[in-house]
Short mmCIF file of C-alpha atoms in Angstrom, two decimals:
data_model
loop_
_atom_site.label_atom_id
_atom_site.label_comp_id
_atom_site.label_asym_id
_atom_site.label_seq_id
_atom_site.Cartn_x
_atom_site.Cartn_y
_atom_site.Cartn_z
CA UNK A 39 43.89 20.37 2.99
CA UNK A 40 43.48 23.88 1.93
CA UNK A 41 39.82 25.16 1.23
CA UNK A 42 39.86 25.63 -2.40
CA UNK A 43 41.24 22.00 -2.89
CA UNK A 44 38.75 20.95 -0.31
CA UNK A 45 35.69 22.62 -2.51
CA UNK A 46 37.28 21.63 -5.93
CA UNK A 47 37.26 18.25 -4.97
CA UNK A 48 33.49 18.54 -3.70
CA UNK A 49 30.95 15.77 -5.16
CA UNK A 50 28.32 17.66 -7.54
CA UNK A 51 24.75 18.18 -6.74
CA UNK A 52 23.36 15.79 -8.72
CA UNK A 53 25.35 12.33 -9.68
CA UNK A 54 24.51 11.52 -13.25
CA UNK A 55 27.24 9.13 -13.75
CA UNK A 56 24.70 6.17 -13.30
CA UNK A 57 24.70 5.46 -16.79
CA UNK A 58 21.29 6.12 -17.69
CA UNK A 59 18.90 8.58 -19.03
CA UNK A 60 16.55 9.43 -16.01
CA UNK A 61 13.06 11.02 -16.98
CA UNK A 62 10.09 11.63 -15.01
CA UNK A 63 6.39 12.30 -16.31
CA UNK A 64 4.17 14.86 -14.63
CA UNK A 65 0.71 13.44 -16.12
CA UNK A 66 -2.58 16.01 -16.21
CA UNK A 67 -5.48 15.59 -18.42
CA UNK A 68 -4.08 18.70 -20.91
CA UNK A 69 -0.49 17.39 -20.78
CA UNK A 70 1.83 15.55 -20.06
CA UNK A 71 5.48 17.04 -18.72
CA UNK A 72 8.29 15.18 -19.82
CA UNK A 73 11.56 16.04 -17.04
CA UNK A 74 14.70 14.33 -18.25
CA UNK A 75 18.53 14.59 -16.64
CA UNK A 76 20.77 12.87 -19.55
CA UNK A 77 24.71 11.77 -19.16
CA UNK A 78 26.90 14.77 -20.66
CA UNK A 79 24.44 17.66 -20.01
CA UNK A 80 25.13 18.75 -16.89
CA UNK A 81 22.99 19.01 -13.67
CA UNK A 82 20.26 21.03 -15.67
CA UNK A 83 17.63 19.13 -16.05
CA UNK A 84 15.19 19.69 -19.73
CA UNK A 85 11.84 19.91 -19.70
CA UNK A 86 9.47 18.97 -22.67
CA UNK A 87 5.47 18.94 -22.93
CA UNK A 88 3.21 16.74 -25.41
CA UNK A 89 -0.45 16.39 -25.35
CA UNK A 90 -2.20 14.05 -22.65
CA UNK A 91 -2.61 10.32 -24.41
CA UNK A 92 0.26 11.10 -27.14
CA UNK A 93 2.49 8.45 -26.49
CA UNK A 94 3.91 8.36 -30.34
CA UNK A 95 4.97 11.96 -29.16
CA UNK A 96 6.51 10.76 -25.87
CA UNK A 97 8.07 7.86 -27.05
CA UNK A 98 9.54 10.50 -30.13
CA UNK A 99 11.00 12.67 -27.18
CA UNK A 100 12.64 9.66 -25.65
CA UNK A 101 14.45 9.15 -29.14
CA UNK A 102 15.38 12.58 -29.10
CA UNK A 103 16.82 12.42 -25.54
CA UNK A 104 19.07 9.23 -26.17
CA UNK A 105 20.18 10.73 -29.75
CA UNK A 106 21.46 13.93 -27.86
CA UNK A 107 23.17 11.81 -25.23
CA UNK A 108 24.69 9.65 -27.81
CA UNK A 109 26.02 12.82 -29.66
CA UNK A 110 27.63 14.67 -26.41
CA UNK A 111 29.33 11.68 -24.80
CA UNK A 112 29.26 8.32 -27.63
CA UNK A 113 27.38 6.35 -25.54
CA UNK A 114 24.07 4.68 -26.01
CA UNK A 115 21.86 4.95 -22.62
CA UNK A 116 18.99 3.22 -21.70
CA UNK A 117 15.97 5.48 -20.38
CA UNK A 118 14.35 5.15 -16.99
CA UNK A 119 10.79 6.58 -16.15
CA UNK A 120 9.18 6.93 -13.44
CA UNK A 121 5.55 8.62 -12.74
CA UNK A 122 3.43 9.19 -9.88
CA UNK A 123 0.26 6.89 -9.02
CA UNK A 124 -2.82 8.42 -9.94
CA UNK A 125 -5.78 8.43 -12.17
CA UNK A 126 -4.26 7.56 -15.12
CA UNK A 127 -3.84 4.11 -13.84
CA UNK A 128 -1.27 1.38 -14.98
CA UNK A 129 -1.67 1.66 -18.95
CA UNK A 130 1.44 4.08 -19.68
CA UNK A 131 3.63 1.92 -17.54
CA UNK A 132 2.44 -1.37 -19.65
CA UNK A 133 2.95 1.08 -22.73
CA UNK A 134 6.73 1.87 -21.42
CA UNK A 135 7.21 -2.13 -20.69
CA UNK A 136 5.67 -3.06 -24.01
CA UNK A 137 8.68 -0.76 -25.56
CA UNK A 138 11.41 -2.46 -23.16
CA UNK A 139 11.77 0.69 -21.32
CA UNK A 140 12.44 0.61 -17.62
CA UNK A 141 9.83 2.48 -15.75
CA UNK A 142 8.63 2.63 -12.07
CA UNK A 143 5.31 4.07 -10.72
CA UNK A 144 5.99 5.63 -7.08
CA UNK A 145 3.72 6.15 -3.92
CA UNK A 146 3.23 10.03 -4.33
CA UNK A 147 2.53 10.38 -0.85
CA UNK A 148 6.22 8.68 0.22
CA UNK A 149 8.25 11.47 -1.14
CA UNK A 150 9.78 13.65 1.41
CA UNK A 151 8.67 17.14 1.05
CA UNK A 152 9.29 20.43 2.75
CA UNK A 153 7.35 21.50 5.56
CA UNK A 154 7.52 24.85 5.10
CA UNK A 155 4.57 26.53 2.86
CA UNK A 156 6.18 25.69 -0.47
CA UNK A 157 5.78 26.34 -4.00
CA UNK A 158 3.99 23.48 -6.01
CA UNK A 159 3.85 23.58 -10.24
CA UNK A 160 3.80 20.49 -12.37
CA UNK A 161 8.33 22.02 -13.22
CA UNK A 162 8.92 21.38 -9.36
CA UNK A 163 7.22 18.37 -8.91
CA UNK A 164 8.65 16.94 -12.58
CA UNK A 165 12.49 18.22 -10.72
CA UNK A 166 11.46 16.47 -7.87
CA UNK A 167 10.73 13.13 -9.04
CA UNK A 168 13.76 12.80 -11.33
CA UNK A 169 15.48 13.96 -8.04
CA UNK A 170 13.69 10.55 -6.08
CA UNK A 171 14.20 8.29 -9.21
CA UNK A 172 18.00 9.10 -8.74
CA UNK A 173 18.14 8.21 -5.12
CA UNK A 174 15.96 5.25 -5.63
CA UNK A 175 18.49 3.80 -8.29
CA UNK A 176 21.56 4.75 -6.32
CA UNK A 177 19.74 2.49 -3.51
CA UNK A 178 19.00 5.04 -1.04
CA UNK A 179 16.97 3.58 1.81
CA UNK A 180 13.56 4.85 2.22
CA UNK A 181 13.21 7.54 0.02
CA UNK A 182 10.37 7.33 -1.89
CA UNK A 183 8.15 3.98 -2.18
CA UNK A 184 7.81 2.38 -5.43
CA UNK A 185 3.90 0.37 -6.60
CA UNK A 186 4.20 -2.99 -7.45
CA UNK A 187 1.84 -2.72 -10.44
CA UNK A 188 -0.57 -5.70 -11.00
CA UNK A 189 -1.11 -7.48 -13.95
CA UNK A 190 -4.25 -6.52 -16.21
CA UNK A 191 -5.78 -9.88 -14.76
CA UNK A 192 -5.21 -8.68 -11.26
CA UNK A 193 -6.62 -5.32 -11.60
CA UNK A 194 -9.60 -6.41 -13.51
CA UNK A 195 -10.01 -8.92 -10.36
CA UNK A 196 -10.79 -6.20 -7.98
CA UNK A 197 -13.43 -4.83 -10.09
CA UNK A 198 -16.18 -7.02 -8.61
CA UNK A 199 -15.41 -5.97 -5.09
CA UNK A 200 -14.91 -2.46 -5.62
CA UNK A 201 -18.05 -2.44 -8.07
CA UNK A 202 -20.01 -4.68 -5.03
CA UNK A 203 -19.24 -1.66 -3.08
CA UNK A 204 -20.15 1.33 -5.12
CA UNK A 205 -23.42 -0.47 -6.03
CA UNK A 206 -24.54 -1.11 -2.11
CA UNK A 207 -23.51 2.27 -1.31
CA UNK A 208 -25.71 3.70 -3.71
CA UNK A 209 -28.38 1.32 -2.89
CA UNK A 210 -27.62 2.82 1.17
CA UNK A 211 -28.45 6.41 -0.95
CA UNK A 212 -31.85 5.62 -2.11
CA UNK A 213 -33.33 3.71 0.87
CA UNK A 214 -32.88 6.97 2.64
CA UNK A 215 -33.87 9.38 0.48
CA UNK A 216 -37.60 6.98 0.11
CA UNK A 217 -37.55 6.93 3.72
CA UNK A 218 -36.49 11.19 4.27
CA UNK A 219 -39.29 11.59 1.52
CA UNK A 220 -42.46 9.59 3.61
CA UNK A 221 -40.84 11.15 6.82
CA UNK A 222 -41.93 14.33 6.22
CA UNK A 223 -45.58 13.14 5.12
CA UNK A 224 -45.30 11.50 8.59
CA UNK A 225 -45.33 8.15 7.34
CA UNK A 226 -42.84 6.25 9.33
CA UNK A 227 -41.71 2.19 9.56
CA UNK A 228 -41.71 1.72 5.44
CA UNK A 229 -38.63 -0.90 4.37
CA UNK A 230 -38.06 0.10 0.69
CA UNK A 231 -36.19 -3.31 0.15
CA UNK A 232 -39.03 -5.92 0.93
CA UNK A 233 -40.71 -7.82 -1.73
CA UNK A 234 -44.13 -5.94 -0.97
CA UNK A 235 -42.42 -2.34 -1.64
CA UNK A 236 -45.26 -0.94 -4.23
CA UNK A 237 -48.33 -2.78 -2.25
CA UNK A 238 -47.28 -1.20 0.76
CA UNK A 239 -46.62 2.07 -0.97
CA UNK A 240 -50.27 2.29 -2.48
CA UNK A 241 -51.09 1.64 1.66
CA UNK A 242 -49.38 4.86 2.73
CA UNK A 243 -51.19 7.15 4.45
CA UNK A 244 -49.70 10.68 5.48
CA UNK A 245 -49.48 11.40 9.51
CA UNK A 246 -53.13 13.68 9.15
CA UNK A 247 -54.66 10.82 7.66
CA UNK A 248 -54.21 11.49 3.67
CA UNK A 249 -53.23 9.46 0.71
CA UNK A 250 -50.07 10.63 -0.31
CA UNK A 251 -49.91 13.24 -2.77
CA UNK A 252 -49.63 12.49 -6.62
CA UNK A 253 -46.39 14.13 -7.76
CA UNK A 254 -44.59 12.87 -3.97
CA UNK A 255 -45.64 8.69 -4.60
CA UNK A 256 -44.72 9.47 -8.57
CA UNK A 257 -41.66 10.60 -7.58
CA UNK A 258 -41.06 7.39 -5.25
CA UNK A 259 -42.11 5.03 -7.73
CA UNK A 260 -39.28 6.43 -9.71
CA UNK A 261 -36.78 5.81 -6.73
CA UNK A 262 -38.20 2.34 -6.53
CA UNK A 263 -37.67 1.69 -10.11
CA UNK A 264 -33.79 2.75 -9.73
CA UNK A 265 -33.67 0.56 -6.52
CA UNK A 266 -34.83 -2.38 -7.98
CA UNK A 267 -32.36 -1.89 -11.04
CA UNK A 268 -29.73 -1.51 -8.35
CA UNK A 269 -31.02 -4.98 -6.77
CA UNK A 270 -30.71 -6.58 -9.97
CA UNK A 271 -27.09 -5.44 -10.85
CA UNK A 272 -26.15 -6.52 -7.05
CA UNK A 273 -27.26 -9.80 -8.18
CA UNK A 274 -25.33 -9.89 -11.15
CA UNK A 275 -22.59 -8.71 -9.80
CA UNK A 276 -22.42 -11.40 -6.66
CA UNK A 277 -22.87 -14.11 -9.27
CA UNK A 278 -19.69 -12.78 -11.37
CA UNK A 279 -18.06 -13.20 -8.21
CA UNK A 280 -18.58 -16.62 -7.30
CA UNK A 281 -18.10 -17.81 -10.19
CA UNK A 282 -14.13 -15.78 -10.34
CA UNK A 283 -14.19 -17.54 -6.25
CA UNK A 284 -15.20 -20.96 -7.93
CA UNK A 285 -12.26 -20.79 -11.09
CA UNK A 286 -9.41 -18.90 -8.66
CA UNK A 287 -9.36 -22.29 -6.91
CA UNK A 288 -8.30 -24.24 -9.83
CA UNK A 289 -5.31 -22.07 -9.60
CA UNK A 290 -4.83 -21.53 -5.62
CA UNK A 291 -6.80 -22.77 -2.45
CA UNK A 292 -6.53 -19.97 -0.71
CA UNK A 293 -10.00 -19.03 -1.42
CA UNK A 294 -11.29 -21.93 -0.79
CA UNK A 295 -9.55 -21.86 2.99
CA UNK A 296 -10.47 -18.51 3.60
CA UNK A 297 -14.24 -19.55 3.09
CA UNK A 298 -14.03 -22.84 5.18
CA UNK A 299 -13.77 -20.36 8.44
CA UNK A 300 -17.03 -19.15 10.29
CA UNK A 301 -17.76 -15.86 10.00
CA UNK A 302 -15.79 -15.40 6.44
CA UNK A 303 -18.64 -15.36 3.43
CA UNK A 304 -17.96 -14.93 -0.41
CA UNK A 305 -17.77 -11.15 -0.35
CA UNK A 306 -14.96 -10.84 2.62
CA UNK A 307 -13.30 -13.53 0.61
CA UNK A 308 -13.13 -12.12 -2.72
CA UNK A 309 -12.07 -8.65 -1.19
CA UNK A 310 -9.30 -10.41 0.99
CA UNK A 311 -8.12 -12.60 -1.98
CA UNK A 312 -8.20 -9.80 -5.00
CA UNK A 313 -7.13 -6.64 -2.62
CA UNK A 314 -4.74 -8.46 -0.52
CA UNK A 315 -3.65 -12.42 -0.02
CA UNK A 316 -3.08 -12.76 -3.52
CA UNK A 317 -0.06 -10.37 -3.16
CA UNK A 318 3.35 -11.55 -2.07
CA UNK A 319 4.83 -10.62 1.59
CA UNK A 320 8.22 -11.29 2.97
CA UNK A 321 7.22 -10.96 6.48
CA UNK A 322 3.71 -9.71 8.55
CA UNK A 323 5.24 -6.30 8.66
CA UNK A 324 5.12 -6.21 5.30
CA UNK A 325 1.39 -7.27 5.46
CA UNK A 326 0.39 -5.06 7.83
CA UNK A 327 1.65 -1.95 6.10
CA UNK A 328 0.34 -2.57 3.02
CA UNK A 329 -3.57 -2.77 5.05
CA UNK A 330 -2.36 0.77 6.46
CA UNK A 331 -2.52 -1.20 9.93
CA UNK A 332 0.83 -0.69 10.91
CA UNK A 333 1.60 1.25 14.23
CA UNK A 334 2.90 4.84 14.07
CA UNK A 335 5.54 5.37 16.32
CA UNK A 336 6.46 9.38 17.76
CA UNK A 337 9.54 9.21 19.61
CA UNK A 338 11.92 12.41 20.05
CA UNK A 339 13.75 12.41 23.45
CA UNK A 340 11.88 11.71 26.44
CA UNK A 341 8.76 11.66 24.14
CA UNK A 342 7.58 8.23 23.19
CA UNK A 343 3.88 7.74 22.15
CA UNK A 344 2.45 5.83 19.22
CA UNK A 345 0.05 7.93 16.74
CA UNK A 346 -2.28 5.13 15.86
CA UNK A 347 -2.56 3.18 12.31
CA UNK A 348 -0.81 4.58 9.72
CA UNK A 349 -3.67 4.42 7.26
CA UNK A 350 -1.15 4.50 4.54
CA UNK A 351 -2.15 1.14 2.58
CA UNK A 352 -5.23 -0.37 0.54
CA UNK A 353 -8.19 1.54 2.58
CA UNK A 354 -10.89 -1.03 1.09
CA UNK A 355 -8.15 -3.89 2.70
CA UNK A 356 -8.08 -1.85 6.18
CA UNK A 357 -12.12 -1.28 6.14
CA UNK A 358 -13.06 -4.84 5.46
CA UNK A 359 -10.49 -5.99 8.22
CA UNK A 360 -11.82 -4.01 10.82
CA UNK A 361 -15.31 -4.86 10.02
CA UNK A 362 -14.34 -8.68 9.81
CA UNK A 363 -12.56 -8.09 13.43
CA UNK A 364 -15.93 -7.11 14.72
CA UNK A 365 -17.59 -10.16 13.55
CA UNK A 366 -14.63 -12.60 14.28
CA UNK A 367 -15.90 -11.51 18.00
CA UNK A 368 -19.01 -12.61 17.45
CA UNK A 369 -19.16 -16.52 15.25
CA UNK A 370 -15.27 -17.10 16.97
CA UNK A 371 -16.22 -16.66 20.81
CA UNK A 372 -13.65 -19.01 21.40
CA UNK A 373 -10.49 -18.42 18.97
CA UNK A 374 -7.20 -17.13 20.59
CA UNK A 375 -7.23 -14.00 18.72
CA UNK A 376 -11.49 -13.37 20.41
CA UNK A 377 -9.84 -14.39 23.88
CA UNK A 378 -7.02 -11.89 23.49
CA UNK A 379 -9.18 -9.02 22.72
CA UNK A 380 -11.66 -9.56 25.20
CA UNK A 381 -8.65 -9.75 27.79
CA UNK A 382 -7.75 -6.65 26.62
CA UNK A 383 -10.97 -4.63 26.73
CA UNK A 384 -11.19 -5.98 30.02
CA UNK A 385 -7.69 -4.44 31.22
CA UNK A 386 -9.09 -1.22 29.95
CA UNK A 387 -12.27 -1.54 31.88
CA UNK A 388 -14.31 -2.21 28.97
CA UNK A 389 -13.35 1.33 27.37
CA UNK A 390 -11.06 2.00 24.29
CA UNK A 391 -13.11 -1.31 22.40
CA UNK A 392 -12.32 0.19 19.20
CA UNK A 393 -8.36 0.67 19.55
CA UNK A 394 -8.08 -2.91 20.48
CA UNK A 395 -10.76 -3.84 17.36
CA UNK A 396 -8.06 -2.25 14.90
CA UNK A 397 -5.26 -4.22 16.86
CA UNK A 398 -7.51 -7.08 16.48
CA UNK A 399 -7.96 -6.58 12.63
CA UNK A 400 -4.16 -6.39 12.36
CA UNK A 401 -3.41 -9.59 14.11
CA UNK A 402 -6.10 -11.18 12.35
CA UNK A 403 -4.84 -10.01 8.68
CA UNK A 404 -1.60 -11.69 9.89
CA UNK A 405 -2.84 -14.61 10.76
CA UNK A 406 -4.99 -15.25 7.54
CA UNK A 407 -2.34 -14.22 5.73
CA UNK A 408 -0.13 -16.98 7.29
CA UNK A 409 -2.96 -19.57 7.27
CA UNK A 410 -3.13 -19.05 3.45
CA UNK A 411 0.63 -19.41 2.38
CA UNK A 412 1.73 -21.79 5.06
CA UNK A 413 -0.82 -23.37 6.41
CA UNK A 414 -0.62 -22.09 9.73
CA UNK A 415 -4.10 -22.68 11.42
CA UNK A 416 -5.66 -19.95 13.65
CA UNK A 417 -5.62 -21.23 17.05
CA UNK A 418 -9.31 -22.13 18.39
CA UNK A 419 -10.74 -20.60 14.52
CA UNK A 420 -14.04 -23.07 14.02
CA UNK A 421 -14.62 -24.73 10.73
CA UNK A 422 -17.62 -24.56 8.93
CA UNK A 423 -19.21 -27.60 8.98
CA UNK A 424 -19.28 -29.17 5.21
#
């Protein structure tokens, strides 16, 4: 075949005989970037911008797009959005659903990029995700990862956990800074979170035998009064959980299971349940990628190493496994999963504990996960007794 036939007869760039309008958002807290590739206009792609939160203005551009499509070719197209996961949350995608317009939300981080220093503006990255979208609908293996978005009842599930969390964290915060603050008065061994807090602060005496100054035990008092407000909203917040624990078993067990194990309390169920279990899997792969506990393979040639974890999933999921592993070891002495890490650590001569604790939390995460669904019971797991 001659070379001028051969080129003629070349595919195009971009394929935009899909029969759909493909438009990607580029979302920033000024504006929003609207990218669109429509049927009839050619592999250049337009490019629109509306105010951030002015969806009658977005969904006035999409009317625009599908009128100009209609006009070039006679055709009515559907639209198709997609837009990366980020701050903005879920809400635009409900918006686009609400409106019956097809519209994904994909894994930022699973879109091949360049690794070359490369030029990033919100005009690339809109080109680039209209780019993905098109591969993803022509079914392209692998190339970008799309976020199955939860319902509003799902997300608002997780707030108690994640809430649970910031709370104790900042609780963590103001323990030490009471305890920095007496330190350097040289007043050692005071617990800011017993009962007897204030008696025993009126009690303090510096390391040169003073009662601590005014302004430093006024200034404490005021760290214990946003402590104790902390306490109280930990409270509140542990008793919104159990009661979501108590009605989520009207409506599945798996709770209710997860809690019958030693060494698995309200808190590691609730995170487990809302962050994880209550998802659907097709297979433990699939479960342990999603914790960001799958293995990382390098292999090029004679090189073949693995890279650890890939980290890549729910990091509240991964954290709270790991930390579960540890005490699996400890109230399941005598489970299959305990026996198999101990005969591991052993092999290793009691070094690399914490490689085999991650390996630990993956098997584990698989094995709840099939104890949940299927009914599968951990081998040698003890029951709490009733």
């Amino acid at each position: 075949m001659p070379v001028a036939a051969h080129r003629s007869e070349a595919p195009t760039a971009i394929r935009t005989d899909l029969g759909a309008i493909f438009v990607s958002l580029e979302l920033s807290q000024s504006k929003w970037l609207i990218t669109s590739l429509s049927p009839g206009g050619g592999e250049k792609m337009s490019k629109h911008a509306v105010a951030a939160g002015d969806v009658d203005g977005m969904l006035g551009r999409f009317a625009e797009l599908k009128r100009k499509a209609r006009a070039r070719t006679g055709r009515c197209f559907p639209i198709i959005v997609v837009q990366e996961a980020g701050l903005d949350g879920f809400w635009i995608h409900r918006v686009l659903e609400a409106e019956g317009i097809e519209s994904h939300v994909v894994d930022p981080a699973s879109i091949a990029t360049s690794r070359r220093r490369r030029a990033k503006t919100d005009r690339i990255d809109g080109e680039a995700l209209v780019r993905a979208l098109l591969a993803y609908q022509r079914g392209e293996p692998r190339v970008c990862a799309m976020v199955r978005v939860p319902t509003p009842e799902e997300e608002d599930r997780r707030r108690l956990s994640r809430e649970r969390q910031a709370l104790t964290n900042e609780r963590v915060r103001h323990v030490n800074r009471i305890k920095g603050l007496l330190f350097s008065q040289g007043v050692s061994g005071y617990e800011p979170l017993r009962r007897d807090r204030r008696v025993r602060l009126e009690e303090c005496k510096t390391g040169d035998g003073r009662m601590l100054p005014a302004h430093l035990k006024a200034q404490i008092g005021r760290e214990l009064d946003r402590l104790e407000l902390l306490l109280e909203q930990i409270k509140a917040v542990e008793a919104a959980r159990d009661a979501m624990l108590a009605a989520t078993q009207a409506v599945s067990p798996a709770p209710a299971m997860l809690l019958t194990l030693k060494g698995i309390g309200p808190e590691f169920t609730a995170v487990l349940w809302s962050e994880g279990l209550s998802r659907h899997f097709d297979n433990r792969r699939q479960v342990a990628a999603y914790a960001g506990l799958a293995p990382t393979p390098w292999q090029s040639g004679s090189v073949d190493h693995d890279q650890g974890v890939s980290k890549s999933g729910n990091p509240r999921l991964r954290t709270t496994m790991i930390q579960m592993a540890w005490l699996w070891v400890r109230h399941q002495p005598h489970a299959a999963l305990t026996l198999w890490f101990r005969d591991r650590v052993k092999q290793n001569g009691g070094r690399l504990k914490k490689t085999a604790i991650v390996a630990l939390a993956r098997k584990l995460l698989v094995a709840l996960w099939k104890y949940v669904n299927a009914g599968v019971v951990i081998e040698g797991a003890v029951i709490k007794a009733a």
